Amino acid sequence: MKKLHFIEVEGNTKGFVTFLGLFGLISLIGILSAYYMEHNGHWVTGMNNQVIWGTPHVFAIFLIVAASGALNVASISSVFAKTTYKPLARLSGMLSIALLSGGLVVLLLDLGRPDRLIVAMTEFNFVSIFTWNIFLYTGFMGVVGIYLWTMMDRPYNNLTKKAGLAAFIWRLILTTGTGSIFGFLISREAYDAALLAPMFIIMSFSFGMAFFLLVLMGSYKYTQRELGDYIVNRLKNLLGVFVAAVLYFVIVYHVTNLYSADHRDVTIFILAGGGIYTFLFWVVQVMMGSILPLVLLYGPAGNKRNMISLAAVLIILGGLAQLYVIIIGGQAYPMQLFPGMEVSSSFYDGVVASYAPSLPELLLGLGGIGVTLLLVTIAVAAMKFLPISLSDEIANPHWN
Amino acid sequence: MTINIDDKNNENQVEESSRRNFIFGSVAAAGLTIAPGVMLYQTAGARSLSDFSLSEKASSNVRWGMLVDTTKQVDWNKCVEACNKEHGLNNETHSRDDQKTQYIRVVNVKNKGTGYSMSLPVMCQHCENAPCVDVCPTGASMKRADGIVLVDRHRCIGCRYCMMACPYKARSFVHEVLTDQTENTPRGKGCVESCNMCVNRIDNGQLPACVEASEGAIIFGDLNDPQSDISQLLAKHGSRQIRADLKLNPGVHYQGI
């Protein structure tokens, strides 16, 4: 294995400025959409008093979950001492901070009163998992920031393993916290399951790795740096394992819910009679977002970059669909005030709530992805995150 | 002891050691209908709402609650109208119907097997173990010492987690800019709100608006006071709470469900 050299991406090129402008524009559109919704109030969105969290939450939670998963590569390198992944650890840490920032921007801008951020930062209710998440999210940025510092500042390299372990433990708790936002809700039958916390962890592995692979391949392609098959193929094989693991959790989650009489109706709603939610579950989440990527990644053309990219994009779309089904499908199903009875009211009790995402909601969600990519673009030009080459000769420790 | 309630304006003039004397929860026991100008009779030894005043902090010795008798032939929509009027609701101009605020609603319930059907008013159930209070990150969703669950509108950041957590669908989100709010209910865009048991009226020695409009079908009183009419009725006839299986111990009890 040859010596590694990290170098900043040249910022004074047409390509770099184009990406900067593109991601900046997507972010700006997202922020303007948030302003529009905030200025008018949430009546301009598809949300209502039954579907309380809409499309922005789908994107926000996707990005927050993916943030934890993007740290995987660094964790494997530092905590599990796999030297193959060491060249990618800096990008992994930086991307996790960027993803979390994108997710938090969306979450914050979808608040009814985003101007009261200071209240959220100063008034705490420690019984609330949301309060804990505020600390977990900000703490994650701090811990990963220190971890990156120990990696990038030579005198502190000896602390990398410890910092990496702290970041690894922190991200597991963070994703448990994110999953618990739903797991702790007794009110809605779709959520009331302790399994959601570990399921969110495994989802983070999959979504984060898919995002990481796309950013890695994209940044090496557009900076004309060499990225060998050795590292890419290892990552894509790992990605396949994560996708299969998510599918396993999804099966266990639904089968156990089908077994319990209280949760059966909502599960049948999602799996069979839920219209758009059933379609998203089977077609986008399971077929396009899980099975097809597995075929692409492990099939005969699985080593081809465009196949890996396609699989990663499909996994991300499948992940968004999965969160849409969990978050919005779970809310659309009517709450059971009187289990087993037929109920109706002027407040839409007993009926499946209607929800259609409005354009500003979608643009705010995409804006979160824009913020993430904008931060990544700036970071790779500002600091030494990317090795100058990741050819097999450099990346493969067994290269002769 | 007899107290004559004439109208809202003379409430403060009713005196006994400079306190107002209103009796709550006594309507059913006395067999009378609450309405302005009606004589109410207090059960001997029961604490009345008049024992509490605005200058005092809410006391944990008290737990305000309601008992809804769904077997009474009452037009529950009158309670909804009274609530809307008291809190200035239904003034949205842009919101869709599923976005408009409702503090109290009439829920129609039908047993598919037997065909039995009934209607009942559902509002915030003022749970002892309120999930909305537990999940609120800023403490805006809170429970007063006397059991009333409220939203502090100055502290609510509009995250809507309380709405996700409430199993009674009792909360609404203000989806638009509102004007002409009532003095006691300063509703505003971007905050969550729900029935506050007319805390403004209780603190002024008045009954909640829906109770007043219920023609005696909703009894209000102190659940902690065994002498109160609500406690006596609960002890005598029992009651049910909606989703009692969740063990939230709501302060709103029902008969006939």
Coordinates of N, CA and C in Angstrom, one line a residue, chain A residues 37-50 52-54 57 110-114 116-117 119-121 123-131 134 180-182 184-189 191 327 331 335-350 354, chain B residues 94-102 104-112 116 118 120 122 131-139 141 152-161 163-177 188-191 242-243 245-246 248 257:
Chain A
M37 N -44.0 29.1 3.3 CA -44.9 28.3 4.2 C -45.0 29.0 5.5
E38 N -43.9 29.5 6.0 CA -43.9 30.2 7.3 C -44.7 31.5 7.2
H39 N -44.5 32.2 6.1 CA -45.2 33.5 6.0 C -46.8 33.3 6.0
N40 N -47.2 32.3 5.2 CA -48.6 32.1 5.1 C -49.2 31.3 6.2
G41 N -48.4 30.4 6.8 CA -48.9 29.4 7.7 C -49.0 28.1 7.0
H42 N -49.2 27.0 7.7 CA -49.2 25.7 7.1 C -50.4 25.3 6.3
W43 N -51.4 26.3 6.2 CA -52.5 26.0 5.4 C -52.1 25.8 3.9
V44 N -51.0 26.3 3.5 CA -50.6 26.2 2.1 C -49.9 24.8 1.8
T45 N -49.8 24.0 2.9 CA -49.2 22.7 2.7 C -50.3 21.6 2.7
G46 N -49.9 20.4 2.4 CA -50.9 19.3 2.5 C -51.2 18.8 3.9
M47 N -50.4 19.4 4.8 CA -50.6 18.9 6.2 C -51.9 19.3 6.8
N48 N -52.4 18.6 7.8 CA -53.6 19.0 8.5 C -53.5 18.5 9.9
N49 N -54.7 18.5 10.6 CA -54.6 18.1 12.0 C -54.5 16.6 12.2
Q50 N -54.6 15.8 11.2 CA -54.4 14.4 11.3 C -53.0 14.0 10.8
I52 N -49.9 15.4 10.6 CA -49.3 16.5 11.2 C -47.9 16.8 10.7
W53 N -47.2 15.7 10.5 CA -45.8 15.8 9.9 C -45.9 15.3 8.4
G54 N -45.4 16.2 7.5 CA -45.6 15.9 6.1 C -44.2 15.6 5.5
H57 N -40.7 16.3 6.9 CA -40.2 15.4 7.9 C -39.6 14.1 7.3
D110 N -39.5 23.6 9.2 CA -40.9 23.2 9.2 C -41.6 23.4 10.5
L111 N -40.9 23.9 11.5 CA -41.6 24.2 12.8 C -42.6 25.3 12.5
G112 N -43.6 25.3 13.4 CA -44.7 26.3 13.3 C -44.1 27.7 13.6
R113 N -43.1 27.7 14.6 CA -42.5 28.9 15.0 C -41.0 28.7 14.9
P114 N -40.4 28.7 13.7 CA -38.9 28.5 13.7 C -38.2 29.7 14.3
R116 N -38.6 30.7 17.1 CA -38.4 30.4 18.5 C -37.3 29.4 18.8
L117 N -36.4 29.3 17.8 CA -35.3 28.3 18.0 C -34.6 28.5 19.4
V119 N -35.9 29.3 22.1 CA -36.7 28.6 23.1 C -36.3 27.1 23.2
A120 N -36.2 26.5 22.0 CA -35.9 25.1 21.9 C -34.5 24.8 22.5
M121 N -33.6 25.8 22.4 CA -32.2 25.7 22.9 C -32.1 26.0 24.3
E123 N -35.1 26.0 26.8 CA -36.1 25.4 27.7 C -36.2 24.0 27.4
F124 N -35.9 23.1 28.4 CA -35.8 21.7 28.1 C -36.8 20.9 29.0
N125 N -37.3 19.9 28.4 CA -38.1 18.9 29.2 C -37.4 17.6 29.0
F126 N -36.7 17.1 30.0 CA -35.9 16.0 29.8 C -36.7 14.6 29.8
V127 N -38.0 14.7 29.9 CA -38.8 13.5 29.7 C -39.0 13.3 28.2
S128 N -38.8 14.3 27.4 CA -39.1 14.2 26.0 C -37.9 13.7 25.2
I129 N -38.1 12.7 24.4 CA -37.0 12.2 23.5 C -36.6 13.3 22.5
F130 N -37.5 14.2 22.2 CA -37.1 15.4 21.3 C -36.0 16.2 22.0
T131 N -36.1 16.4 23.3 CA -35.1 17.2 24.0 C -33.8 16.5 24.0
I134 N -32.1 16.9 20.7 CA -31.4 18.2 20.5 C -30.0 18.1 20.9
S180 N -36.7 6.3 18.2 CA -37.6 6.4 19.4 C -38.6 7.5 19.3
I181 N -38.4 8.5 18.5 CA -39.4 9.6 18.3 C -40.7 8.9 17.9
F182 N -40.6 7.9 17.1 CA -41.8 7.2 16.7 C -42.1 6.0 17.7
F184 N -41.9 5.7 20.7 CA -42.5 6.1 22.0 C -43.9 6.5 21.9
L185 N -44.4 6.5 20.7 CA -45.8 7.0 20.5 C -46.8 5.9 20.7
I186 N -47.6 5.9 21.8 CA -48.6 4.9 22.0 C -49.9 5.2 21.2
S187 N -50.0 6.5 20.8 CA -51.2 6.9 20.2 C -51.5 6.3 18.9
R188 N -50.5 6.1 18.1 CA -50.7 5.7 16.7 C -50.2 4.2 16.6
E189 N -51.0 3.4 16.1 CA -50.7 2.0 16.1 C -49.5 1.6 15.2
Y191 N -46.8 3.0 15.0 CA -45.5 3.4 15.6 C -45.1 2.6 16.8
I327 N -44.0 7.4 8.2 CA -44.4 8.7 8.8 C -45.8 9.1 8.4
Q331 N -49.6 8.1 10.0 CA -50.5 9.1 10.5 C -51.9 9.1 9.8
M335 N -57.0 7.1 14.1 CA -56.7 6.7 15.5 C -57.9 6.0 16.0
Q336 N -57.6 5.1 16.9 CA -58.7 4.2 17.4 C -59.2 4.7 18.8
L337 N -60.1 5.6 18.7 CA -60.6 6.1 20.0 C -61.5 5.1 20.6
F338 N -62.2 4.3 19.8 CA -63.1 3.3 20.3 C -62.8 2.0 19.4
P339 N -61.7 1.3 19.8 CA -61.3 0.1 19.0 C -62.5 -0.8 18.7
G340 N -62.5 -1.2 17.4 CA -63.6 -2.1 17.0 C -64.9 -1.4 16.6
M341 N -65.0 -0.2 16.9 CA -66.3 0.5 16.6 C -66.1 1.4 15.3
E342 N -67.3 1.7 14.8 CA -67.2 2.7 13.6 C -67.4 4.1 14.2
V343 N -66.5 5.0 13.9 CA -66.6 6.3 14.5 C -66.6 7.3 13.3
S344 N -67.3 8.4 13.6 CA -67.3 9.5 12.6 C -67.4 10.8 13.4
S345 N -66.9 11.9 12.8 CA -67.1 13.2 13.4 C -66.7 14.3 12.4
S346 N -66.9 15.6 12.8 CA -66.6 16.7 12.0 C -65.0 16.9 11.9
F347 N -64.3 16.1 12.8 CA -62.9 16.2 12.9 C -62.2 15.1 12.2
Y348 N -62.9 14.4 11.3 CA -62.4 13.3 10.5 C -62.0 12.1 11.3
D349 N -62.7 11.9 12.4 CA -62.4 10.6 13.2 C -62.8 9.5 12.3
G350 N -62.1 8.4 12.4 CA -62.5 7.1 11.8 C -62.3 7.0 10.3
S354 N -56.6 12.4 4.3 CA -56.0 12.7 2.9 C -54.8 13.6 3.1
Chain B
H94 N -58.6 30.7 5.5 CA -57.9 30.0 4.4 C -57.9 28.5 4.7
S95 N -57.8 28.1 5.9 CA -57.6 26.7 6.2 C -58.7 25.8 5.7
R96 N -58.3 24.6 5.2 CA -59.3 23.6 4.8 C -59.9 23.0 6.1
D97 N -61.1 22.3 5.9 CA -61.8 21.8 7.1 C -60.9 21.0 8.0
D98 N -60.0 20.2 7.3 CA -59.2 19.3 8.1 C -58.0 20.0 8.8
Q99 N -57.9 21.3 8.5 CA -56.9 22.1 9.1 C -57.4 23.1 10.2
K100 N -58.7 23.2 10.3 CA -59.3 24.1 11.3 C -59.3 23.5 12.7
T101 N -59.2 24.5 13.6 CA -59.1 24.1 15.0 C -60.5 23.6 15.6
Q102 N -60.5 22.5 16.3 CA -61.7 22.1 17.1 C -61.2 21.7 18.5
I104 N -63.5 20.9 20.9 CA -64.4 19.8 21.3 C -65.2 19.5 20.1
R105 N -65.4 18.2 19.9 CA -66.2 17.7 18.7 C -67.2 16.6 19.2
V106 N -68.2 16.4 18.3 CA -69.1 15.4 18.6 C -68.7 14.2 17.8
V107 N -68.5 13.1 18.5 CA -68.1 11.8 17.9 C -69.2 10.9 17.9
N108 N -69.6 10.4 16.7 CA -70.6 9.4 16.6 C -70.0 8.0 16.6
V109 N -70.5 7.1 17.5 CA -69.9 5.8 17.6 C -70.9 4.7 17.3
K110 N -70.6 3.8 16.5 CA -71.6 2.7 16.2 C -70.9 1.3 16.3
N111 N -71.6 0.5 17.0 CA -71.1 -0.9 17.1 C -71.6 -1.7 15.9
K112 N -70.6 -2.1 15.1 CA -71.0 -2.7 13.8 C -71.7 -4.1 14.1
Y116 N -75.8 -0.8 17.8 CA -76.0 0.3 18.8 C -75.2 1.5 18.4
M118 N -74.3 5.8 19.3 CA -74.4 6.9 20.3 C -73.5 8.1 19.9
L120 N -71.1 11.4 21.5 CA -70.5 11.9 22.7 C -69.6 13.1 22.4
V122 N -66.1 14.9 22.6 CA -64.7 14.6 22.9 C -63.8 15.8 22.9
P131 N -49.5 12.2 27.6 CA -48.4 12.0 26.6 C -47.9 13.3 26.0
C132 N -48.8 14.2 25.8 CA -48.4 15.5 25.1 C -47.5 16.2 26.0
V133 N -47.6 16.1 27.3 CA -46.7 16.8 28.3 C -45.4 16.1 28.3
D134 N -45.4 14.8 28.2 CA -44.1 14.0 28.2 C -43.3 14.3 27.0
V135 N -43.9 14.4 25.8 CA -43.1 14.5 24.6 C -42.7 16.0 24.3
C136 N -43.3 16.9 24.9 CA -43.0 18.3 24.5 C -41.6 18.7 24.8
P137 N -40.8 19.1 23.8 CA -39.4 19.3 24.1 C -39.1 20.6 24.9
T138 N -40.0 21.6 24.9 CA -39.7 22.8 25.6 C -40.5 23.0 26.9
G139 N -41.4 22.0 27.1 CA -42.3 22.2 28.3 C -43.5 23.1 28.1
S141 N -46.1 22.3 26.5 CA -47.3 21.5 26.8 C -47.2 21.1 28.3
D152 N -48.6 26.4 26.7 CA -48.0 27.8 26.9 C -47.7 28.3 25.5
R153 N -48.5 29.3 25.1 CA -48.4 29.7 23.7 C -47.1 30.6 23.5
H154 N -46.5 31.0 24.6 CA -45.2 31.7 24.4 C -44.0 30.8 24.3
R155 N -44.3 29.5 24.6 CA -43.1 28.6 24.6 C -43.2 27.6 23.5
C156 N -44.4 27.4 22.9 CA -44.7 26.4 21.9 C -43.9 26.8 20.6
I157 N -43.1 25.8 20.1 CA -42.3 26.1 18.9 C -43.0 25.5 17.7
G158 N -44.1 24.9 17.9 CA -44.9 24.4 16.7 C -44.3 23.1 16.1
C159 N -43.7 22.3 17.0 CA -43.1 21.0 16.4 C -44.2 20.0 16.2
R160 N -45.3 20.1 16.9 CA -46.4 19.2 16.7 C -46.2 17.8 17.2
Y161 N -45.2 17.6 18.0 CA -45.0 16.3 18.6 C -46.1 15.9 19.5
M163 N -49.1 16.6 19.2 CA -50.3 16.1 18.4 C -50.1 14.7 17.9
M164 N -48.8 14.3 17.7 CA -48.5 13.0 17.3 C -48.7 12.0 18.5
A165 N -48.5 12.6 19.7 CA -48.6 11.7 20.9 C -50.0 11.6 21.5
C166 N -50.9 12.5 21.2 CA -52.2 12.5 21.8 C -53.1 11.4 21.2
P167 N -53.5 10.4 22.0 CA -54.3 9.3 21.5 C -55.8 9.7 21.3
Y168 N -56.1 10.9 21.7 CA -57.5 11.4 21.6 C -57.7 12.3 20.4
K169 N -56.7 12.6 19.7 CA -56.7 13.6 18.6 C -57.4 14.9 19.1
A170 N -56.9 15.3 20.2 CA -57.6 16.4 20.9 C -57.0 17.8 20.5
R171 N -55.8 17.7 19.8 CA -55.1 19.0 19.6 C -55.2 19.4 18.1
S172 N -55.1 20.7 18.0 CA -55.1 21.3 16.6 C -53.9 22.2 16.5
F173 N -53.6 22.5 15.2 CA -52.4 23.3 14.9 C -53.0 24.6 14.2
V174 N -52.6 25.7 14.6 CA -53.1 26.9 13.9 C -52.3 27.1 12.6
H175 N -53.1 26.9 11.5 CA -52.5 26.8 10.2 C -52.3 28.2 9.5
E176 N -52.9 29.2 10.1 CA -52.8 30.5 9.4 C -52.8 31.7 10.3
V177 N -52.6 32.9 9.8 CA -52.6 34.1 10.6 C -54.0 34.3 11.1
G188 N -52.6 31.9 18.0 CA -51.7 32.5 17.0 C -51.1 31.4 16.0
K189 N -50.8 31.8 14.8 CA -50.3 31.0 13.8 C -49.0 30.2 14.3
G190 N -49.0 28.9 13.9 CA -47.8 28.2 14.2 C -47.7 27.5 15.6
C191 N -48.7 27.7 16.4 CA -48.7 27.0 17.7 C -49.8 25.9 17.7
I242 N -62.2 7.1 28.0 CA -61.9 6.7 26.6 C -60.4 6.1 26.6
R243 N -60.2 5.0 26.0 CA -58.9 4.4 25.9 C -58.3 4.2 27.3
D245 N -57.4 1.6 28.5 CA -56.3 0.7 28.4 C -54.9 1.3 28.4
L246 N -54.9 2.6 28.0 CA -53.6 3.2 27.9 C -53.1 3.7 29.2
L248 N -53.7 6.3 31.0 CA -53.4 7.7 31.1 C -54.2 8.4 32.2
I257 N -70.9 4.9 27.9 CA -70.1 4.5 26.7 C -69.6 3.1 26.9

